[in-house]
Coordinates of C-alpha atoms in Angstrom, one line a residue:
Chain A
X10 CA 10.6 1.6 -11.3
X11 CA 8.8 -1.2 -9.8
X12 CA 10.6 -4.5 -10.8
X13 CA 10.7 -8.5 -9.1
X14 CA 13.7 -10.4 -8.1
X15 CA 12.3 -14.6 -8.2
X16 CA 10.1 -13.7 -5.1
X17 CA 11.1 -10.2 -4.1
X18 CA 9.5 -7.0 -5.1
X19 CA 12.0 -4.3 -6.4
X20 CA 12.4 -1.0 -6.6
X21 CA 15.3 -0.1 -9.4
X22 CA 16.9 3.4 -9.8
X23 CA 18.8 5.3 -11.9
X24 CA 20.5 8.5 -10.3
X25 CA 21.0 11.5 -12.1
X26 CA 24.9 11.2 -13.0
X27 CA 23.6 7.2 -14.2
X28 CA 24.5 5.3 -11.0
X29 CA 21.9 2.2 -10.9
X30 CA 20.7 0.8 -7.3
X31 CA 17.7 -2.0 -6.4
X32 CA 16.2 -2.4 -3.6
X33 CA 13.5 -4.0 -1.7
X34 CA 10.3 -2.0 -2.4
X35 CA 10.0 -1.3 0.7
X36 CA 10.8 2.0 3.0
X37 CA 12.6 0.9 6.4
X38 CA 10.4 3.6 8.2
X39 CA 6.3 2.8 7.3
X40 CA 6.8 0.2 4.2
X41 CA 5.8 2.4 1.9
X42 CA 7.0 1.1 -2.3
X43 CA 9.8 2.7 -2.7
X44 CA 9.2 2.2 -6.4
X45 CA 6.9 5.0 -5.7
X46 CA 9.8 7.6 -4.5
X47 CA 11.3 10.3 -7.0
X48 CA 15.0 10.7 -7.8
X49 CA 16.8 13.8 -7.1
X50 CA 20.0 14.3 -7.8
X51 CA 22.3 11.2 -6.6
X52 CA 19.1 10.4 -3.8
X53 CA 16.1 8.5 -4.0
X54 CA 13.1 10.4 -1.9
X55 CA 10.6 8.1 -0.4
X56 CA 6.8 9.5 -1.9
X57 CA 5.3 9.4 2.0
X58 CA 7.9 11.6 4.4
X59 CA 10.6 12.1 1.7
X60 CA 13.2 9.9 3.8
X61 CA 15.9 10.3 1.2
X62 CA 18.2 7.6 0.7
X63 CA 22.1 7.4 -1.2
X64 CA 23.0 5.3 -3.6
X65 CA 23.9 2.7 -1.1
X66 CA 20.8 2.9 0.6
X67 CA 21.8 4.6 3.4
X68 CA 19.4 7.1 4.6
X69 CA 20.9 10.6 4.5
X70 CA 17.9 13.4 5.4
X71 CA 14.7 12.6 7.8
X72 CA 12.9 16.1 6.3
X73 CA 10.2 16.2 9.8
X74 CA 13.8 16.0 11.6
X75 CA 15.7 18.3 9.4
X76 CA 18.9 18.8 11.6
X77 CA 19.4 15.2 12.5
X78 CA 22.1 13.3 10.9
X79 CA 20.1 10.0 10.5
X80 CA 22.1 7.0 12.2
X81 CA 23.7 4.6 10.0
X82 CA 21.3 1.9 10.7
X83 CA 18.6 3.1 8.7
X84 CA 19.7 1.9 5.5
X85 CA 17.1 -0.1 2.9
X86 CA 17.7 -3.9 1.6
X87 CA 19.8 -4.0 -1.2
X88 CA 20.5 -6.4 -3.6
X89 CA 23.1 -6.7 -6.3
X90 CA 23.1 -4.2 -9.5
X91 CA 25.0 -3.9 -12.9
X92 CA 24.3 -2.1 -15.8
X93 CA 26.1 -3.4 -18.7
X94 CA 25.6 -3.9 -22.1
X95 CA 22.4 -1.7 -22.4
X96 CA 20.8 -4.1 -19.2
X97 CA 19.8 -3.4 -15.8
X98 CA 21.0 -7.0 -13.9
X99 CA 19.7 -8.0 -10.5
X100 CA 20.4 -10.6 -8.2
X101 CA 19.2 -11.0 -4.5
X102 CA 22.4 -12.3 -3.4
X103 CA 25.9 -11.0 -5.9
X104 CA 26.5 -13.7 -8.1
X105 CA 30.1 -15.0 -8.3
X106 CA 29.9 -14.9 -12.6
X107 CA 29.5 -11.8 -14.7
X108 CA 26.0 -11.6 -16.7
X109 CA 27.0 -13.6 -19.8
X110 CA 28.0 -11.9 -22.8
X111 CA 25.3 -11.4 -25.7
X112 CA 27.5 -10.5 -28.4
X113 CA 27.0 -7.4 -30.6
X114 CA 23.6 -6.3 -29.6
X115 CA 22.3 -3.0 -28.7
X116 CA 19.3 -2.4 -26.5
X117 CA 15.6 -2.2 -28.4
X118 CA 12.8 -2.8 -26.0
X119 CA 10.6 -4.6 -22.7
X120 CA 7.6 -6.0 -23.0
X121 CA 5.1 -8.0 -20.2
X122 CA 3.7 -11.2 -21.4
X123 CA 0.8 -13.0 -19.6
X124 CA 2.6 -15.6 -19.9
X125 CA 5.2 -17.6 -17.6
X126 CA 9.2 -17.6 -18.8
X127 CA 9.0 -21.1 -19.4
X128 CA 5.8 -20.5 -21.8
X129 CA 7.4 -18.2 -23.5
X130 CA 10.5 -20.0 -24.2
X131 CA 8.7 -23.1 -25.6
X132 CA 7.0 -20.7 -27.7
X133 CA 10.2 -19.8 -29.6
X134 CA 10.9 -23.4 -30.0
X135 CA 13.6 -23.2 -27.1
X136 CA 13.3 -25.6 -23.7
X137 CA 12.1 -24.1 -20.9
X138 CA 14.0 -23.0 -18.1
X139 CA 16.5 -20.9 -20.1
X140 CA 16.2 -17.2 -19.5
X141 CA 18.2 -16.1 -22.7
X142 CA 17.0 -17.0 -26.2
X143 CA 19.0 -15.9 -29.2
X144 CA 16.9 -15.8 -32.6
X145 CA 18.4 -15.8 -36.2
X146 CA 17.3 -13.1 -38.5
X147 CA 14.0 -13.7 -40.1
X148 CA 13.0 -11.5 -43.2
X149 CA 13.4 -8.0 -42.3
X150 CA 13.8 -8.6 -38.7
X151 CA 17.3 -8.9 -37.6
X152 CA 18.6 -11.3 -35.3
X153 CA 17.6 -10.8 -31.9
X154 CA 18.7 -12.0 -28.0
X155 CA 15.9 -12.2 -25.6
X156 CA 16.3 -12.1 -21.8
X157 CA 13.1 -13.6 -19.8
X158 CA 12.7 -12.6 -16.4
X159 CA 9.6 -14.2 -14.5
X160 CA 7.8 -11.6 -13.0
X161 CA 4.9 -14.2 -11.4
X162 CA 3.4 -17.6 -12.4
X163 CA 2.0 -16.3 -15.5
X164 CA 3.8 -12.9 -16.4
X165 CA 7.2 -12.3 -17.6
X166 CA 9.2 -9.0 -19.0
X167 CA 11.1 -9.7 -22.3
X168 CA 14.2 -7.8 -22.7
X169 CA 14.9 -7.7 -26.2
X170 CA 18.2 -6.3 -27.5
X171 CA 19.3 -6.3 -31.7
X172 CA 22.1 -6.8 -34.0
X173 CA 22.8 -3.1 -34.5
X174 CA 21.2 -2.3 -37.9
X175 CA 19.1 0.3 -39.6
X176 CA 15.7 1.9 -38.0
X177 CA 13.2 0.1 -40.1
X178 CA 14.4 -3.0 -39.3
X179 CA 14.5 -2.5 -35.9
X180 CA 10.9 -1.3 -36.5
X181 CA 10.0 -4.7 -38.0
X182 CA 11.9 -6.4 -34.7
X183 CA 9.3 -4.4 -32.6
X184 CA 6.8 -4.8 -34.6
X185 CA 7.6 -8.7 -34.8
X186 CA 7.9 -9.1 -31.0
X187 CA 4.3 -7.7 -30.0
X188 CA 3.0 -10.1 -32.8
X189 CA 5.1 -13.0 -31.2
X190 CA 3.4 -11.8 -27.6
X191 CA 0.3 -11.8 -29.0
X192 CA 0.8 -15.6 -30.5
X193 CA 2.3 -16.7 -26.6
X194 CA -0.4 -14.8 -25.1
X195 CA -3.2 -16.6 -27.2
X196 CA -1.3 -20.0 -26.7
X197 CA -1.9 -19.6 -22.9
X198 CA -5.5 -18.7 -23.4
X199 CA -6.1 -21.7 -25.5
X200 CA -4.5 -24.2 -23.2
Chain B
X109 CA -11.4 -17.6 11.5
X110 CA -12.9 -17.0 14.8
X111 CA -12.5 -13.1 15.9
X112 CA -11.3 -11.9 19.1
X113 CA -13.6 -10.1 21.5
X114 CA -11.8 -6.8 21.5
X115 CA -13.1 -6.7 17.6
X116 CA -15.9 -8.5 18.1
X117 CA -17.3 -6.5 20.8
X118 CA -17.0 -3.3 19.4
X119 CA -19.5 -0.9 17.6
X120 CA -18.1 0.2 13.9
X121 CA -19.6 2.4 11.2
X122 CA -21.2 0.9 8.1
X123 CA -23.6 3.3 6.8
X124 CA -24.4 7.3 6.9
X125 CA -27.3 8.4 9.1
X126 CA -30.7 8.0 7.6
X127 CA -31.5 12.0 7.4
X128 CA -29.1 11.6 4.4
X129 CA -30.4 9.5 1.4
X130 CA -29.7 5.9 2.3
X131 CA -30.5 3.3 0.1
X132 CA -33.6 1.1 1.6
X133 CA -32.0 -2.8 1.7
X134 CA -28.0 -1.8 1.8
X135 CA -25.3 -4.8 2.1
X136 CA -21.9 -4.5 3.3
X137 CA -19.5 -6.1 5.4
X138 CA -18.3 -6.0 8.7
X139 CA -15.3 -8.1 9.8
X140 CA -15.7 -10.4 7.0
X141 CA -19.5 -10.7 7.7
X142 CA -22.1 -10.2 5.5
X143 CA -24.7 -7.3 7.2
X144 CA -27.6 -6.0 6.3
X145 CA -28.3 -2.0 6.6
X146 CA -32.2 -1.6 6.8
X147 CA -34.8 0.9 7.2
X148 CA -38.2 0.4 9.4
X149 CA -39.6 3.7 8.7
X150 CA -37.2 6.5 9.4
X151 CA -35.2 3.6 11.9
X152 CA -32.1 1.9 11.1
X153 CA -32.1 -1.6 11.4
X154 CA -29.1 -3.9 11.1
X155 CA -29.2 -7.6 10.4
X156 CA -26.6 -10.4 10.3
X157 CA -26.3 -12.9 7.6
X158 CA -28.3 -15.5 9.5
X159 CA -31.0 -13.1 10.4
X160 CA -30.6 -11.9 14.0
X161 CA -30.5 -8.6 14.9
X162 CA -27.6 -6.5 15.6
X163 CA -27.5 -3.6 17.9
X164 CA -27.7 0.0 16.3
X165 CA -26.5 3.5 17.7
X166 CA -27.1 7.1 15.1
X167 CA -24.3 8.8 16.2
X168 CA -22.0 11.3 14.5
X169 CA -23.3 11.4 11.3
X170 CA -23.4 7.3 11.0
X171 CA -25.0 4.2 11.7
X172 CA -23.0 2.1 13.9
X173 CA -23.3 -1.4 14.9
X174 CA -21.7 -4.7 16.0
X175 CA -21.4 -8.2 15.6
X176 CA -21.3 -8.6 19.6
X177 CA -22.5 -7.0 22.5
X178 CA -20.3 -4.4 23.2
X179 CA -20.5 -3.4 26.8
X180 CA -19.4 0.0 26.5
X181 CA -21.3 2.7 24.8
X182 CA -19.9 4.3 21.8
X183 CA -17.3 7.4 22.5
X184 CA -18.7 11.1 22.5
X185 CA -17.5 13.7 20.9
X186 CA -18.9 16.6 23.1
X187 CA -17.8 19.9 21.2
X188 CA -19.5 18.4 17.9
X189 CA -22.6 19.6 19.8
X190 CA -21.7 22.8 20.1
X191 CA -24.1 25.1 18.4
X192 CA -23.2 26.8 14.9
X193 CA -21.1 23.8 13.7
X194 CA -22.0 22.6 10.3
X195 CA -21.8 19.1 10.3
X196 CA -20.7 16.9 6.9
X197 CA -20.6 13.5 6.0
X198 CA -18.8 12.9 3.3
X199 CA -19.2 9.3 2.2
X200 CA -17.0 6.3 2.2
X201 CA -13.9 5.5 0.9
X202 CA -12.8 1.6 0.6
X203 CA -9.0 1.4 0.6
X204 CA -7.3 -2.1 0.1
X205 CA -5.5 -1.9 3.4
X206 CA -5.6 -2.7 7.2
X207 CA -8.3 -0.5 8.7
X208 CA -5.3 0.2 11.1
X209 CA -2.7 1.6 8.8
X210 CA -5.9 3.6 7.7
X211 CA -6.2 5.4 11.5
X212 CA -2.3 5.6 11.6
X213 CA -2.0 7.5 8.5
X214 CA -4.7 9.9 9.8
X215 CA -2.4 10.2 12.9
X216 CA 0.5 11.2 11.1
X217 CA 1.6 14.8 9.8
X218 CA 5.1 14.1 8.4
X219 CA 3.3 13.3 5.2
X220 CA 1.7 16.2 4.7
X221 CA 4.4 17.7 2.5
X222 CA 4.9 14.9 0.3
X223 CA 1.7 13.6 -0.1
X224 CA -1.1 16.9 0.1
X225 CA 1.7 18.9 -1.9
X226 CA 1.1 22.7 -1.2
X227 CA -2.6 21.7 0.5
X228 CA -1.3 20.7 4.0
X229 CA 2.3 20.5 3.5
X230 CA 4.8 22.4 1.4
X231 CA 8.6 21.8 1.2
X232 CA 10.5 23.3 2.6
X233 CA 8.3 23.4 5.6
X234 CA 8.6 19.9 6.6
X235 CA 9.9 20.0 10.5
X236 CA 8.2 18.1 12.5
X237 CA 8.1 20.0 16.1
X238 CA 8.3 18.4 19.4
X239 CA 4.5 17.7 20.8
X240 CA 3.4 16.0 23.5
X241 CA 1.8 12.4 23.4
X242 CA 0.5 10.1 26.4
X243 CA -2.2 7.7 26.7
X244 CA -5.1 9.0 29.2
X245 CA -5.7 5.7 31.3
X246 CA -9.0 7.4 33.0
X247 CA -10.7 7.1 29.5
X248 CA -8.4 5.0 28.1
X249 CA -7.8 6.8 24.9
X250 CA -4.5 8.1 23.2
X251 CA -4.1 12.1 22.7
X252 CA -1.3 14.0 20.8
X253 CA -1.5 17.4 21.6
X254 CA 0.3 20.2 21.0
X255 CA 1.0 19.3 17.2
X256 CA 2.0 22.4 15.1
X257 CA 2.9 22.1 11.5
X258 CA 3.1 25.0 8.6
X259 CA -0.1 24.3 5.8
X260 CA -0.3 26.3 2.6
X261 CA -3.9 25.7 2.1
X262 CA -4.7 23.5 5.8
X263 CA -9.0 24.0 5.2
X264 CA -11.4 24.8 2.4
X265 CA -11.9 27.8 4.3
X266 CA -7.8 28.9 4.6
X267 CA -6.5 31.9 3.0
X268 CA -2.8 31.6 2.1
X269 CA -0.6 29.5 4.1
X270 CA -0.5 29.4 8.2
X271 CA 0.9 27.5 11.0
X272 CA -2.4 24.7 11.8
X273 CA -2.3 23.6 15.2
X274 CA -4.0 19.8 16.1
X275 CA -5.0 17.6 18.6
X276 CA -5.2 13.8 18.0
X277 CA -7.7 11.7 19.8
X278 CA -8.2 8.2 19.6
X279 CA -10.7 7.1 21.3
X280 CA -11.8 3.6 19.4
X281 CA -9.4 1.1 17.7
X282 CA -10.7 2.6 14.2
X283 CA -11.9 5.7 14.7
X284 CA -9.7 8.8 15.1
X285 CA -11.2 12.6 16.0
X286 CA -8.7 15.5 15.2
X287 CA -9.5 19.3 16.6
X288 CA -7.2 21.9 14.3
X289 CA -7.4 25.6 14.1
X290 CA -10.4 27.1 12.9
X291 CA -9.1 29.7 10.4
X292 CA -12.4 31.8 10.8
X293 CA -13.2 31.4 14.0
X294 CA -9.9 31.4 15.8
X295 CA -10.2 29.9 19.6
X296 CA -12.2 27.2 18.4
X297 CA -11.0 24.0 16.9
X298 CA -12.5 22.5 13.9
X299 CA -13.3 19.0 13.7
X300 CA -12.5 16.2 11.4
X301 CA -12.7 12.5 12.5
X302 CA -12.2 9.6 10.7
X303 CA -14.2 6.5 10.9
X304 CA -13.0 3.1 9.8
X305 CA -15.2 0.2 9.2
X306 CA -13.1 -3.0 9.2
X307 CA -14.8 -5.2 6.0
X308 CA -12.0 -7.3 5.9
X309 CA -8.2 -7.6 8.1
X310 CA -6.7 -6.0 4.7
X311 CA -9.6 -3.9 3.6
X312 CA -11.6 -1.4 4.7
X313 CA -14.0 1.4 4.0
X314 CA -13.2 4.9 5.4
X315 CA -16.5 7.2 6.5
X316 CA -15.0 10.7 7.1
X317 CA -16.7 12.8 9.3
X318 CA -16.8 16.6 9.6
X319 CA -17.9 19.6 12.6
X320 CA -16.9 23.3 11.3
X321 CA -17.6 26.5 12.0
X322 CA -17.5 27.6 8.4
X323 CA -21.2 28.9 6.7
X324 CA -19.4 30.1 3.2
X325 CA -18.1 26.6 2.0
X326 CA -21.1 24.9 0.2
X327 CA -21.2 21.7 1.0
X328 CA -20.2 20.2 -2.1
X329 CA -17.2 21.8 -1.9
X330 CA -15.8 20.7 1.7
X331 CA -16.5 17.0 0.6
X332 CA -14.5 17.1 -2.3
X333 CA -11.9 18.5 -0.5
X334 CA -11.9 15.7 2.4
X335 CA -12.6 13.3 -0.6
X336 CA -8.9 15.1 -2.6
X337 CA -7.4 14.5 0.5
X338 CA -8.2 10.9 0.9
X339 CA -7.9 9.7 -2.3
X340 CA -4.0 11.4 -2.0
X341 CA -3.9 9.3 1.0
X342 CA -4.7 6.2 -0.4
X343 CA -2.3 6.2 -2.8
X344 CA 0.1 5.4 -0.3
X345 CA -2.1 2.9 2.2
X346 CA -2.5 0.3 -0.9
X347 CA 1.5 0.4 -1.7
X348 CA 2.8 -0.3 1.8
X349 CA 4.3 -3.3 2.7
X350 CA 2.7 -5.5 4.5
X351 CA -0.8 -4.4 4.1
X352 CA -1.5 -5.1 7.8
X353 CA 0.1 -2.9 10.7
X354 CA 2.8 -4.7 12.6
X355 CA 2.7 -4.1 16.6
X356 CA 5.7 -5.7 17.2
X357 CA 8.8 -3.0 16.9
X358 CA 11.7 -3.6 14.6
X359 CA 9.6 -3.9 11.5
X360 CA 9.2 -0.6 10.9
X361 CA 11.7 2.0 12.4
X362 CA 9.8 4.8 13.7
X363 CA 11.5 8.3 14.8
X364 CA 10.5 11.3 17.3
X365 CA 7.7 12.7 14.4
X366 CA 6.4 9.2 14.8
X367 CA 5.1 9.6 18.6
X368 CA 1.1 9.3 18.4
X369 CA 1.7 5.9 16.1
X370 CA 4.2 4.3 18.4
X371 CA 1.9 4.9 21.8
X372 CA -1.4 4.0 18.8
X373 CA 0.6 0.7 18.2
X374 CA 1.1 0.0 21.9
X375 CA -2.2 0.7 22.9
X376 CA -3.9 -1.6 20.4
X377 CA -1.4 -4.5 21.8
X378 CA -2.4 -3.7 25.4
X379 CA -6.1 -4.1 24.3
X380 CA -5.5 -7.0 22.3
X381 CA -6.7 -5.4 19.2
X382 CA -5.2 -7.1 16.6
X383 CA -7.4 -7.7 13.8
X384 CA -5.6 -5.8 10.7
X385 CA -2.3 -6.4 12.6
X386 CA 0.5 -8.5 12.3
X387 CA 2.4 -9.9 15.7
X388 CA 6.1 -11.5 15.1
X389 CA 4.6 -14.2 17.4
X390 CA 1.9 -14.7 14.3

């Protein structure tokens, strides 16, 4: 899938025994997305001349060149990837710290806001300029972390993860968080 | 921004010929330029935004015209006038991308597999075999000949699958003619050209342009078929990254299948052409 990195475009993977990669989304041979490829087996396959790429980004089968063993060089831009605790984590560079640790939560959703992080973050009453928000419990909705990533000036994913509890309260945290996105949306349009 | 000659100068398409239906006053743009497509009785006029007139040539199906003087006349494509050849226009296709990556896609047959899926490609059939490539400096054009690839379905026409061969001829920065094997009429090549109007350095509109030797097809269903094929294509032209085509090597890492791009590439930087290009030195 198609992700951003502060200003880098993304292309994030998932293999088929669960090992996750990002890279640039961008093929080394014509530019093509790379978020645009499909996974097969332990390979991503670029969509435009199915250059098929390992987990490390090195590219292992040119199909218009199907005996050549493709040189090592031909490798895509990769950044740093974890998945733990239920998230995909990127960073351009690999951060010396370990993602921080959000407590007993299990995964329940993503969302896009057109709205920035920093919008959204004053929304919740929080400063801006912090990329995780933790919310009590409110009525049937159970208390939730949120991670903000900026995805451009005025558009951000929420990753919202939940105190493990029963389905219709995670219902009512889903439910909650399109009404809170509607409310941070509506903010932006009336400013 | 002020345009190089090598663009300037040049004729481009920006409408279909006027025996087709052609709307009386049409607008469009030509390298960021407002124009004016116009009919004076059955003769296409062309104006520019302030008003002068713009030279006009009917030719292959199309109206062409430019906002200099070019001092060449436009190419020829000889065995279009071959007798028995239906000719179609098909319309135009605007694409959010370089009208250069737009020519270099058409070049290319490595794609075939993964993007006209079981049309004019099919895994496993996906080896590109050697062909030859060179630059004709007489005419000054680039040719790829030679070029044999395995299509399931390569024309409207085609029953079952069967090894297409091609020719690739490029004989204008934009404009691209390709002669393949004419499944009814074998011995003769079909032909299939595509002509790119620049509108802007990332955006262009796509006339495609048709000469076969096929009187079953009705004609409704050989456009749709070019216009399946190009749609396919542009799903790829508006995802790559940058939108315009870089000249300079070590961008983009090309290999042997790659051939007709890498001499296309060279020969727009020998020409100066770089309008819907990007240069390192830029």
């Amino acid at each position: 899938m198609a992700s951003v990195c502060g200003t880098l475009e993304v292309a994030v993977w998932r293999s088929a025994s669960g090992r996750v990669a990002a890279w640039v989304d961008r093929c080394p041979h014509r530019g093509m997305r790379l978020s645009h490829g499909f996974v097969r087996g332990e390979m991503l396959s670029c969509i435009y001349h199915g250059w098929r790429f390992d987990g490390a980004g090195r590219c292992r089968k040119i199909p218009a060149h199907p005996d050549l063993d493709p040189p090592e060089t031909i490798r895509t831009q990769s950044l740093a990837c974890l998945d733990a605790q239920g998230v995909i984590w990127i960073a351009s560079e690999a951060p010396a710290v370990a993602p921080p640790d959000l407590g007993n939560v299990v995964p329940l959703r993503s969302l896009t806001f057109e709205a920035g992080i920093d919008a959204v973050a004053a929304m919740t009453g929080e400063v801006p300029d912090r990329s995780l928000l933790r919310l009590d419990a409110h009525g049937p909705v159970p208390p939730l972390v949120l991670l903000l990533q900026a995805l451009g000036p005025g558009r951000s994913a929420v990753h919202a993860l939940a105190a493990p509890t029963g389905t219709g309260a995670l219902v009512a945290a889903s439910r909650a968080l399109e009404d809170f996105r509607r409310r941070t949306e509506a903010q932006g349009i009336a400013a | 921004m002020t345009l190089p000659a090598a663009a300037i100068d040049e004729w481009y398409p920006v409408a279909m010929a006027p025996d087709r239906p052609l709307r009386p006053d049409q607008e469009t743009t030509l390298l960021g330029e407002r124009v004016r497509v116009l009919l004076d009785g059955q003769e296409p006029r062309v104006e520019a935004n302030d008003g002068r007139n713009l030279p006009v040539i009917v030719r292959h199906g199309h109206v062409w015209t430019s906002l200099g003087a070019p001092k060449h006349d436009l190419f020829a494509i000889p065995e279009g006038e071959q007798p028995g050849r239906r000719l179609v226009e098909c319309g135009a296709i605007r694409v959010r991308c370089s009208p250069l990556r737009a020519v270099e896609n058409f070049l290319d047959i490595a794609h075939f597999p993964f993007v006209h899926t079981d049309i004019l490609g099919s895994e496993p059939h996906t080896e590109v075999n050697r062909y030859e490539v060179r630059i004709r400096e007489e005419v000054d054009e680039v040719w790829a000949t030679k070029v044999t690839f395995y299509q399931p379905q390569a024309a409207k026409s085609a029953q079952g699958g069967i090894t297409t061969e091609y020719m690739y001829r490029v004989p204008h920065p934009t404009c691209s003619v390709l002669y393949k094997t004419c499944p009814p009429r074998p011995g003769e090549w079909d032909i299939i050209t595509l002509f790119v109007q620049p509108l802007e350095e990332d955006l262009c509109q796509v006339w495609p342009w048709m000469a076969l030797f096929d009187d079953q097809t009705p004609q409704a269903d050989l456009i749709q078929f070019q216009q399946m094929i190009f749609l396919q294509d542009r799903s790829i032209l508006e995802n790559q990254i940058p939108r315009l085509l870089p000249l300079d090597p070590g961008m983009e890492m090309p290999t042997r299948a790659d051939l007709t791009s890498v001499a296309y590439r060279r020969w727009l930087k020998k020409r100066g052409y770089h309008y819907g290009a990007q240069l390192v030195a830029a």
